Amino acid sequence: MSNQPMSFDIKKILEFLPHRYPFLLVDRVQECIPGKHIKAYKNITMNEEFFQGHFPGNPVMPGVLMLEALAQTGGIMMISEIGSKEGKMFLFTGLEKVRFRNPVFPGDRLDMECTLTKSKFHIHKMEAKALVDGKLAVEAEISAAIIDKEDF
């Protein structure tokens, strides 16, 4: 694929990710250089199902879902490099150096970035971060694998 930055709307995101409501956590890809770097976002609304229980009267986005949103963002970056998810699965394989810096609330826009730092065989490592209004919400090193579905 090209080194020219691309952007993806929700229709294209749905082609890359198997996730669907309520677990699809990427609304738009603003910039993607396949297999290298991606910038995307998720609009956080009070309508998110997880706010019913996390926490009533004080809604905060769960940290594990911020990490899942980053993993999905990284998945889009890697799948866009091979051009199709047909016959492939992108699996989250690990987290390192996770730091939660600021909470995320309804009405926020979670801006996410992933940069590929290392690939060896089918394992890919990324630096990932999510921000709200330019303030760091979470950062982590994410590892993931692209495998053939038939091997799963």
Tab-separated table of N, CA and C in Angstrom:
chain	number	residue	atom	x	y	z
A	1	MET	N	0.836	-1.180	0.000
A	1	MET	CA	0.000	0.000	0.000
A	1	MET	C	0.882	1.246	0.000
A	2	SER	N	0.273	2.357	-0.201
A	2	SER	CA	0.943	3.636	-0.337
A	2	SER	C	1.420	4.186	1.005
A	3	ASN	N	2.412	5.070	0.952
A	3	ASN	CA	2.835	5.805	2.139
A	3	ASN	C	2.087	7.122	2.267
A	4	GLN	N	1.125	7.350	1.379
A	4	GLN	CA	0.311	8.554	1.457
A	4	GLN	C	-0.733	8.384	2.559
A	5	PRO	N	-0.901	9.403	3.428
A	5	PRO	CA	-1.923	9.296	4.477
A	5	PRO	C	-3.317	9.144	3.870
A	6	MET	N	-4.102	8.281	4.499
A	6	MET	CA	-5.485	8.063	4.081
A	6	MET	C	-6.391	8.362	5.260
A	7	SER	N	-7.664	8.573	4.991
A	7	SER	CA	-8.655	8.690	6.056
A	7	SER	C	-9.783	7.712	5.753
A	8	PHE	N	-10.453	7.262	6.825
A	8	PHE	CA	-11.518	6.280	6.665
A	8	PHE	C	-12.753	6.726	7.431
A	9	ASP	N	-13.903	6.640	6.772
A	9	ASP	CA	-15.160	6.884	7.466
A	9	ASP	C	-15.628	5.579	8.106
A	10	ILE	N	-16.771	5.622	8.762
A	10	ILE	CA	-17.250	4.456	9.504
A	10	ILE	C	-17.497	3.259	8.583
A	11	LYS	N	-17.927	3.488	7.362
A	11	LYS	CA	-18.151	2.367	6.435
A	11	LYS	C	-16.863	1.598	6.173
A	12	LYS	N	-15.776	2.319	5.973
A	12	LYS	CA	-14.488	1.670	5.726
A	12	LYS	C	-13.966	0.996	6.998
A	13	ILE	N	-14.164	1.638	8.145
A	13	ILE	CA	-13.753	1.046	9.426
A	13	ILE	C	-14.438	-0.303	9.616
A	14	LEU	N	-15.721	-0.379	9.274
A	14	LEU	CA	-16.469	-1.632	9.402
A	14	LEU	C	-15.929	-2.718	8.470
A	15	GLU	N	-15.289	-2.326	7.373
A	15	GLU	CA	-14.653	-3.310	6.493
A	15	GLU	C	-13.386	-3.887	7.133
A	16	PHE	N	-12.702	-3.078	7.940
A	16	PHE	CA	-11.445	-3.502	8.551
A	16	PHE	C	-11.626	-4.241	9.873
A	17	LEU	N	-12.621	-3.846	10.661
A	17	LEU	CA	-12.800	-4.435	11.992
A	17	LEU	C	-14.021	-5.347	12.038
A	18	PRO	N	-13.935	-6.439	12.782
A	18	PRO	CA	-15.101	-7.309	12.950
A	18	PRO	C	-16.058	-6.791	14.028
A	19	HIS	N	-15.634	-5.827	14.822
A	19	HIS	CA	-16.424	-5.321	15.945
A	19	HIS	C	-17.674	-4.590	15.456
A	20	ARG	N	-18.721	-4.700	16.235
A	20	ARG	CA	-19.972	-3.997	15.960
A	20	ARG	C	-20.519	-3.440	17.275
A	21	TYR	N	-21.550	-2.595	17.167
A	21	TYR	CA	-22.165	-2.009	18.348
A	21	TYR	C	-22.536	-3.113	19.331
A	22	PRO	N	-22.289	-2.933	20.601
A	22	PRO	CA	-21.743	-1.751	21.280
A	22	PRO	C	-20.233	-1.786	21.465
A	23	PHE	N	-19.539	-2.656	20.752
A	23	PHE	CA	-18.118	-2.823	21.008
A	23	PHE	C	-17.203	-2.181	19.975
A	24	LEU	N	-17.753	-1.561	18.957
A	24	LEU	CA	-16.937	-0.821	18.000
A	24	LEU	C	-16.567	0.510	18.642
A	25	LEU	N	-15.277	0.776	18.812
A	25	LEU	CA	-14.836	1.938	19.582
A	25	LEU	C	-13.989	2.916	18.776
A	26	VAL	N	-14.155	2.913	17.456
A	26	VAL	CA	-13.484	3.882	16.582
A	26	VAL	C	-14.551	4.462	15.666
A	27	ASP	N	-14.693	5.799	15.678
A	27	ASP	CA	-15.695	6.458	14.839
A	27	ASP	C	-15.147	6.937	13.500
A	28	ARG	N	-13.898	7.379	13.490
A	28	ARG	CA	-13.315	7.917	12.254
A	28	ARG	C	-11.800	7.816	12.337
A	29	VAL	N	-11.199	7.526	11.193
A	29	VAL	CA	-9.748	7.569	11.058
A	29	VAL	C	-9.421	8.846	10.296
A	30	GLN	N	-8.683	9.724	10.936
A	30	GLN	CA	-8.334	11.001	10.319
A	30	GLN	C	-7.122	10.880	9.414
A	31	GLU	N	-6.175	10.009	9.824
A	31	GLU	CA	-4.945	9.876	9.065
A	31	GLU	C	-4.372	8.491	9.310
A	32	CYS	N	-4.055	7.803	8.242
A	32	CYS	CA	-3.453	6.484	8.378
A	32	CYS	C	-2.398	6.301	7.301
A	33	ILE	N	-1.196	5.993	7.746
A	33	ILE	CA	-0.156	5.520	6.849
A	33	ILE	C	-0.059	4.032	7.155
A	34	PRO	N	-0.615	3.180	6.292
A	34	PRO	CA	-0.742	1.754	6.581
A	34	PRO	C	0.556	1.122	7.093
A	35	GLY	N	0.409	0.407	8.208
A	35	GLY	CA	1.543	-0.286	8.789
A	35	GLY	C	2.569	0.602	9.451
A	36	LYS	N	2.269	1.897	9.592
A	36	LYS	CA	3.237	2.820	10.184
A	36	LYS	C	2.635	3.666	11.311
A	37	HIS	N	1.565	4.409	11.003
A	37	HIS	CA	1.009	5.369	11.969
A	37	HIS	C	-0.470	5.604	11.664
A	38	ILE	N	-1.220	5.900	12.723
A	38	ILE	CA	-2.647	6.181	12.560
A	38	ILE	C	-3.108	7.186	13.607
A	39	LYS	N	-4.050	8.033	13.210
A	39	LYS	CA	-4.752	8.943	14.113
A	39	LYS	C	-6.246	8.721	13.881
A	40	ALA	N	-6.965	8.480	14.969
A	40	ALA	CA	-8.404	8.222	14.876
A	40	ALA	C	-9.081	8.804	16.109
A	41	TYR	N	-10.419	8.763	16.119
A	41	TYR	CA	-11.109	9.224	17.322
A	41	TYR	C	-12.389	8.465	17.577
A	42	LYS	N	-12.824	8.568	18.828
A	42	LYS	CA	-14.099	8.020	19.289
A	42	LYS	C	-14.807	9.142	20.025
A	43	ASN	N	-16.018	9.459	19.590
A	43	ASN	CA	-16.852	10.415	20.316
A	43	ASN	C	-17.490	9.696	21.495
A	44	ILE	N	-17.308	10.229	22.674
A	44	ILE	CA	-17.831	9.597	23.883
A	44	ILE	C	-19.153	10.291	24.243
A	45	THR	N	-20.240	9.531	24.213
A	45	THR	CA	-21.546	10.119	24.523
A	45	THR	C	-22.158	9.448	25.751
A	46	MET	N	-23.072	10.135	26.371
A	46	MET	CA	-23.762	9.578	27.533
A	46	MET	C	-24.566	8.338	27.154
A	47	ASN	N	-24.817	8.132	25.869
A	47	ASN	CA	-25.573	6.968	25.407
A	47	ASN	C	-24.778	5.670	25.425
A	48	GLU	N	-23.474	5.731	25.710
A	48	GLU	CA	-22.662	4.516	25.755
A	48	GLU	C	-23.217	3.598	26.846
A	49	GLU	N	-23.373	2.319	26.510
A	49	GLU	CA	-23.956	1.362	27.466
A	49	GLU	C	-23.168	1.263	28.761
A	50	PHE	N	-21.852	1.372	28.695
A	50	PHE	CA	-21.039	1.191	29.895
A	50	PHE	C	-21.275	2.260	30.945
A	51	PHE	N	-21.807	3.429	30.555
A	51	PHE	CA	-22.062	4.482	31.541
A	51	PHE	C	-23.221	4.144	32.482
A	52	GLN	N	-24.045	3.169	32.104
A	52	GLN	CA	-25.137	2.761	33.001
A	52	GLN	C	-24.597	2.223	34.319
A	53	GLY	N	-23.433	1.604	34.280
A	53	GLY	CA	-22.902	1.011	35.502
A	53	GLY	C	-21.533	1.519	35.911
A	54	HIS	N	-20.943	2.445	35.128
A	54	HIS	CA	-19.575	2.905	35.416
A	54	HIS	C	-19.502	4.413	35.352
A	55	PHE	N	-19.806	5.149	36.230
A	55	PHE	CA	-20.455	4.871	37.513
A	55	PHE	C	-21.716	5.706	37.568
A	56	PRO	N	-22.835	5.139	38.057
A	56	PRO	CA	-24.084	5.919	38.128
A	56	PRO	C	-23.863	7.218	38.896
A	57	GLY	N	-24.255	8.324	38.281
A	57	GLY	CA	-24.099	9.629	38.911
A	57	GLY	C	-22.723	10.254	38.703
A	58	ASN	N	-21.761	9.473	38.236
A	58	ASN	CA	-20.414	9.985	37.970
A	58	ASN	C	-19.808	9.185	36.810
A	59	PRO	N	-20.341	9.352	35.604
A	59	PRO	CA	-19.913	8.521	34.478
A	59	PRO	C	-18.465	8.770	34.062
A	60	VAL	N	-17.689	7.691	34.014
A	60	VAL	CA	-16.284	7.710	33.602
A	60	VAL	C	-16.066	6.540	32.644
A	61	MET	N	-15.382	6.790	31.536
A	61	MET	CA	-15.092	5.707	30.596
A	61	MET	C	-14.115	4.727	31.242
A	62	PRO	N	-14.446	3.441	31.230
A	62	PRO	CA	-13.530	2.448	31.807
A	62	PRO	C	-12.181	2.423	31.070
A	63	GLY	N	-11.120	2.314	31.848
A	63	GLY	CA	-9.776	2.276	31.277
A	63	GLY	C	-9.577	1.137	30.302
A	64	VAL	N	-10.150	-0.024	30.602
A	64	VAL	CA	-9.981	-1.163	29.696
A	64	VAL	C	-10.604	-0.880	28.332
A	65	LEU	N	-11.660	-0.062	28.290
A	65	LEU	CA	-12.267	0.274	26.999
A	65	LEU	C	-11.438	1.306	26.247
A	66	MET	N	-10.742	2.182	26.976
A	66	MET	CA	-9.804	3.088	26.296
A	66	MET	C	-8.700	2.272	25.630
A	67	LEU	N	-8.206	1.263	26.335
A	67	LEU	CA	-7.169	0.398	25.768
A	67	LEU	C	-7.702	-0.407	24.590
A	68	GLU	N	-8.938	-0.886	24.689
A	68	GLU	CA	-9.547	-1.604	23.569
A	68	GLU	C	-9.699	-0.689	22.363
A	69	ALA	N	-10.091	0.570	22.588
A	69	ALA	CA	-10.210	1.527	21.485
A	69	ALA	C	-8.858	1.730	20.803
A	70	LEU	N	-7.793	1.809	21.606
A	70	LEU	CA	-6.451	1.932	21.030
A	70	LEU	C	-6.065	0.673	20.250
A	71	ALA	N	-6.402	-0.490	20.787
A	71	ALA	CA	-6.096	-1.741	20.086
A	71	ALA	C	-6.848	-1.806	18.750
A	72	GLN	N	-8.109	-1.396	18.732
A	72	GLN	CA	-8.869	-1.374	17.483
A	72	GLN	C	-8.235	-0.404	16.489
A	73	THR	N	-7.788	0.742	16.980
A	73	THR	CA	-7.129	1.725	16.121
A	73	THR	C	-5.865	1.124	15.502
A	74	GLY	N	-5.061	0.465	16.327
A	74	GLY	CA	-3.865	-0.203	15.812
A	74	GLY	C	-4.202	-1.295	14.821
A	75	GLY	N	-5.295	-2.009	15.075
A	75	GLY	CA	-5.745	-3.053	14.149
A	75	GLY	C	-6.082	-2.501	12.784
A	76	ILE	N	-6.747	-1.365	12.758
A	76	ILE	CA	-7.070	-0.725	11.483
A	76	ILE	C	-5.792	-0.382	10.731
A	77	MET	N	-4.810	0.160	11.457
A	77	MET	CA	-3.539	0.532	10.830
A	77	MET	C	-2.865	-0.680	10.201
A	78	MET	N	-2.858	-1.797	10.905
A	78	MET	CA	-2.170	-2.984	10.402
A	78	MET	C	-2.958	-3.689	9.297
A	79	ILE	N	-4.265	-3.807	9.466
A	79	ILE	CA	-5.089	-4.449	8.430
A	79	ILE	C	-5.081	-3.609	7.153
A	80	SER	N	-5.042	-2.272	7.290
A	80	SER	CA	-5.020	-1.425	6.090
A	80	SER	C	-3.757	-1.668	5.262
A	81	GLU	N	-2.694	-2.130	5.918
A	81	GLU	CA	-1.459	-2.416	5.184
A	81	GLU	C	-1.615	-3.637	4.274
A	82	ILE	N	-2.349	-4.650	4.760
A	82	ILE	CA	-2.522	-5.838	3.921
A	82	ILE	C	-3.739	-5.711	3.006
A	83	GLY	N	-4.565	-4.682	3.256
A	83	GLY	CA	-5.636	-4.346	2.334
A	83	GLY	C	-6.973	-5.000	2.583
A	84	SER	N	-7.000	-6.097	3.336
A	84	SER	CA	-8.261	-6.786	3.581
A	84	SER	C	-8.142	-7.658	4.821
A	85	LYS	N	-9.228	-7.768	5.552
A	85	LYS	CA	-9.219	-8.656	6.720
A	85	LYS	C	-9.697	-10.054	6.343
A	86	GLU	N	-10.072	-10.254	5.088
A	86	GLU	CA	-10.574	-11.561	4.662
A	86	GLU	C	-9.559	-12.649	4.987
A	87	GLY	N	-10.007	-13.635	5.744
A	87	GLY	CA	-9.151	-14.752	6.097
A	87	GLY	C	-8.149	-14.445	7.196
A	88	LYS	N	-8.179	-13.216	7.743
A	88	LYS	CA	-7.216	-12.796	8.757
A	88	LYS	C	-7.930	-12.375	10.054
A	89	MET	N	-7.197	-12.484	11.150
A	89	MET	CA	-7.667	-11.985	12.445
A	89	MET	C	-6.553	-11.159	13.064
A	90	PHE	N	-6.930	-10.052	13.669
A	90	PHE	CA	-5.993	-9.201	14.389
A	90	PHE	C	-6.278	-9.402	15.862
A	91	LEU	N	-5.316	-9.956	16.582
A	91	LEU	CA	-5.521	-10.288	17.992
A	91	LEU	C	-4.597	-9.469	18.880
A	92	PHE	N	-5.182	-8.841	19.865
A	92	PHE	CA	-4.513	-8.105	20.912
A	92	PHE	C	-3.723	-9.142	21.722
A	93	THR	N	-2.392	-9.005	21.840
A	93	THR	CA	-1.602	-10.024	22.536
A	93	THR	C	-0.924	-9.531	23.804
A	94	GLY	N	-0.823	-8.215	23.998
A	94	GLY	CA	-0.185	-7.760	25.223
A	94	GLY	C	-0.198	-6.264	25.407
A	95	LEU	N	0.022	-5.886	26.657
A	95	LEU	CA	0.113	-4.479	27.056
A	95	LEU	C	1.328	-4.312	27.948
A	96	GLU	N	2.025	-3.223	27.759
A	96	GLU	CA	3.138	-2.881	28.635
A	96	GLU	C	3.102	-1.381	28.873
A	97	LYS	N	3.691	-0.980	29.971
A	97	LYS	CA	3.853	0.445	30.309
A	97	LYS	C	2.539	1.212	30.223
A	98	VAL	N	1.458	0.627	30.703
A	98	VAL	CA	0.155	1.288	30.691
A	98	VAL	C	0.121	2.344	31.788
A	99	ARG	N	-0.303	3.535	31.417
A	99	ARG	CA	-0.454	4.616	32.386
A	99	ARG	C	-1.741	5.364	32.072
A	100	PHE	N	-2.601	5.443	33.069
A	100	PHE	CA	-3.822	6.235	32.950
A	100	PHE	C	-3.514	7.603	33.541
A	101	ARG	N	-3.729	8.645	32.761
A	101	ARG	CA	-3.333	9.995	33.183
A	101	ARG	C	-4.508	10.881	33.554
A	102	ASN	N	-5.607	10.788	32.807
A	102	ASN	CA	-6.780	11.631	33.055
A	102	ASN	C	-8.038	10.859	32.701
A	103	PRO	N	-9.126	11.111	33.433
A	103	PRO	CA	-10.386	10.426	33.127
A	103	PRO	C	-11.016	10.942	31.839
A	104	VAL	N	-11.905	10.115	31.286
A	104	VAL	CA	-12.644	10.454	30.071
A	104	VAL	C	-14.128	10.415	30.413
A	105	PHE	N	-14.847	11.488	30.052
A	105	PHE	CA	-16.248	11.661	30.428
A	105	PHE	C	-17.149	11.767	29.199
A	106	PRO	N	-18.454	11.604	29.396
A	106	PRO	CA	-19.389	11.850	28.290
A	106	PRO	C	-19.185	13.265	27.746
A	107	GLY	N	-19.249	13.392	26.435
A	107	GLY	CA	-19.040	14.683	25.789
A	107	GLY	C	-17.615	14.878	25.290
A	108	ASP	N	-16.696	14.032	25.763
A	108	ASP	CA	-15.308	14.121	25.313
A	108	ASP	C	-15.141	13.451	23.956
A	109	ARG	N	-14.089	13.851	23.267
A	109	ARG	CA	-13.659	13.143	22.064
A	109	ARG	C	-12.305	12.525	22.391
A	110	LEU	N	-12.236	11.205	22.297
A	110	LEU	CA	-11.012	10.479	22.584
A	110	LEU	C	-10.186	10.401	21.297
A	111	ASP	N	-9.118	11.199	21.236
A	111	ASP	CA	-8.226	11.213	20.077
A	111	ASP	C	-7.144	10.168	20.296
A	112	MET	N	-7.010	9.241	19.365
A	112	MET	CA	-6.110	8.104	19.525
A	112	MET	C	-5.034	8.105	18.451
A	113	GLU	N	-3.828	7.703	18.858
A	113	GLU	CA	-2.708	7.582	17.936
A	113	GLU	C	-1.952	6.295	18.228
A	114	CYS	N	-1.571	5.607	17.184
A	114	CYS	CA	-0.722	4.415	17.302
A	114	CYS	C	0.393	4.533	16.273
A	115	THR	N	1.593	4.173	16.705
A	115	THR	CA	2.753	4.163	15.821
A	115	THR	C	3.436	2.810	15.949
A	116	LEU	N	3.629	2.149	14.829
A	116	LEU	CA	4.320	0.860	14.829
A	116	LEU	C	5.776	1.081	15.208
A	117	THR	N	6.263	0.304	16.180
A	117	THR	CA	7.655	0.427	16.605
A	117	THR	C	8.489	-0.795	16.251
A	118	LYS	N	7.818	-1.959	16.111
A	118	LYS	CA	8.574	-3.179	15.832
A	118	LYS	C	7.642	-4.245	15.264
A	119	SER	N	8.124	-4.981	14.303
A	119	SER	CA	7.412	-6.149	13.771
A	119	SER	C	8.396	-7.297	13.667
A	120	LYS	N	7.975	-8.439	14.162
A	120	LYS	CA	8.800	-9.641	14.047
A	120	LYS	C	7.858	-10.797	13.796
A	121	PHE	N	8.010	-11.427	12.651
A	121	PHE	CA	7.112	-12.482	12.194
A	121	PHE	C	5.694	-11.907	12.137
A	122	HIS	N	4.763	-12.439	12.895
A	122	HIS	CA	3.387	-11.928	12.844
A	122	HIS	C	3.034	-11.081	14.071
A	123	ILE	N	4.023	-10.763	14.927
A	123	ILE	CA	3.783	-9.942	16.116
A	123	ILE	C	4.213	-8.509	15.831
A	124	HIS	N	3.332	-7.572	16.191
A	124	HIS	CA	3.563	-6.149	15.934
A	124	HIS	C	3.440	-5.389	17.250
A	125	LYS	N	4.381	-4.481	17.490
A	125	LYS	CA	4.378	-3.674	18.701
A	125	LYS	C	4.145	-2.222	18.324
A	126	MET	N	3.296	-1.548	19.113
A	126	MET	CA	2.940	-0.168	18.826
A	126	MET	C	3.018	0.687	20.076
A	127	GLU	N	3.419	1.934	19.903
A	127	GLU	CA	3.246	2.931	20.942
A	127	GLU	C	1.876	3.528	20.705
A	128	ALA	N	1.086	3.609	21.774
A	128	ALA	CA	-0.286	4.094	21.636
A	128	ALA	C	-0.587	5.119	22.713
A	129	LYS	N	-1.393	6.098	22.343
A	129	LYS	CA	-1.836	7.077	23.335
A	129	LYS	C	-3.199	7.606	22.925
A	130	ALA	N	-3.941	8.038	23.941
A	130	ALA	CA	-5.243	8.655	23.708
A	130	ALA	C	-5.288	9.953	24.503
A	131	LEU	N	-5.825	10.972	23.856
A	131	LEU	CA	-5.890	12.293	24.466
A	131	LEU	C	-7.303	12.849	24.388
A	132	VAL	N	-7.612	13.749	25.302
A	132	VAL	CA	-8.852	14.528	25.260
A	132	VAL	C	-8.445	15.993	25.355
A	133	ASP	N	-8.845	16.777	24.372
A	133	ASP	CA	-8.482	18.201	24.334
A	133	ASP	C	-6.985	18.415	24.524
A	134	GLY	N	-6.173	17.551	23.921
A	134	GLY	CA	-4.736	17.685	23.988
A	134	GLY	C	-4.096	17.181	25.270
A	135	LYS	N	-4.909	16.727	26.227
A	135	LYS	CA	-4.382	16.206	27.492
A	135	LYS	C	-4.371	14.683	27.446
A	136	LEU	N	-3.241	14.095	27.824
A	136	LEU	CA	-3.076	12.656	27.791
A	136	LEU	C	-4.050	11.966	28.743
A	137	ALA	N	-4.808	11.017	28.211
A	137	ALA	CA	-5.737	10.219	29.029
A	137	ALA	C	-5.116	8.870	29.375
A	138	VAL	N	-4.483	8.229	28.393
A	138	VAL	CA	-3.854	6.917	28.598
A	138	VAL	C	-2.743	6.738	27.579
A	139	GLU	N	-1.709	6.004	27.992
A	139	GLU	CA	-0.635	5.639	27.077
A	139	GLU	C	-0.246	4.203	27.367
A	140	ALA	N	0.248	3.520	26.342
A	140	ALA	CA	0.622	2.113	26.505
A	140	ALA	C	1.446	1.655	25.316
A	141	GLU	N	2.165	0.567	25.529
A	141	GLU	CA	2.751	-0.180	24.428
A	141	GLU	C	1.848	-1.373	24.205
A	142	ILE	N	1.370	-1.527	22.993
A	142	ILE	CA	0.424	-2.593	22.651
A	142	ILE	C	1.105	-3.558	21.697
A	143	SER	N	0.923	-4.836	21.950
A	143	SER	CA	1.382	-5.823	20.967
A	143	SER	C	0.168	-6.594	20.468
A	144	ALA	N	0.264	-7.002	19.215
A	144	ALA	CA	-0.848	-7.694	18.568
A	144	ALA	C	-0.292	-8.589	17.470
A	145	ALA	N	-1.129	-9.494	17.028
A	145	ALA	CA	-0.735	-10.426	15.976
A	145	ALA	C	-1.790	-10.440	14.880
A	146	ILE	N	-1.336	-10.593	13.664
A	146	ILE	CA	-2.242	-10.860	12.538
A	146	ILE	C	-2.030	-12.324	12.194
A	147	ILE	N	-3.108	-13.086	12.296
A	147	ILE	CA	-3.009	-14.531	12.024
A	147	ILE	C	-4.069	-14.922	11.004
A	148	ASP	N	-3.896	-16.079	10.403
A	148	ASP	CA	-4.919	-16.633	9.538
A	148	ASP	C	-6.057	-17.152	10.404
A	149	LYS	N	-7.301	-16.840	10.031
A	149	LYS	CA	-8.460	-17.302	10.801
A	149	LYS	C	-8.469	-18.817	10.972
A	150	GLU	N	-8.024	-19.513	9.959
A	150	GLU	CA	-8.047	-20.977	10.029
A	150	GLU	C	-7.094	-21.507	11.087
A	151	ASP	N	-6.114	-20.704	11.512
A	151	ASP	CA	-5.179	-21.116	12.547
A	151	ASP	C	-5.692	-20.837	13.958
A	152	PHE	N	-6.809	-20.132	14.067
A	152	PHE	CA	-7.341	-19.726	15.378
A	152	PHE	C	-8.197	-20.814	16.001
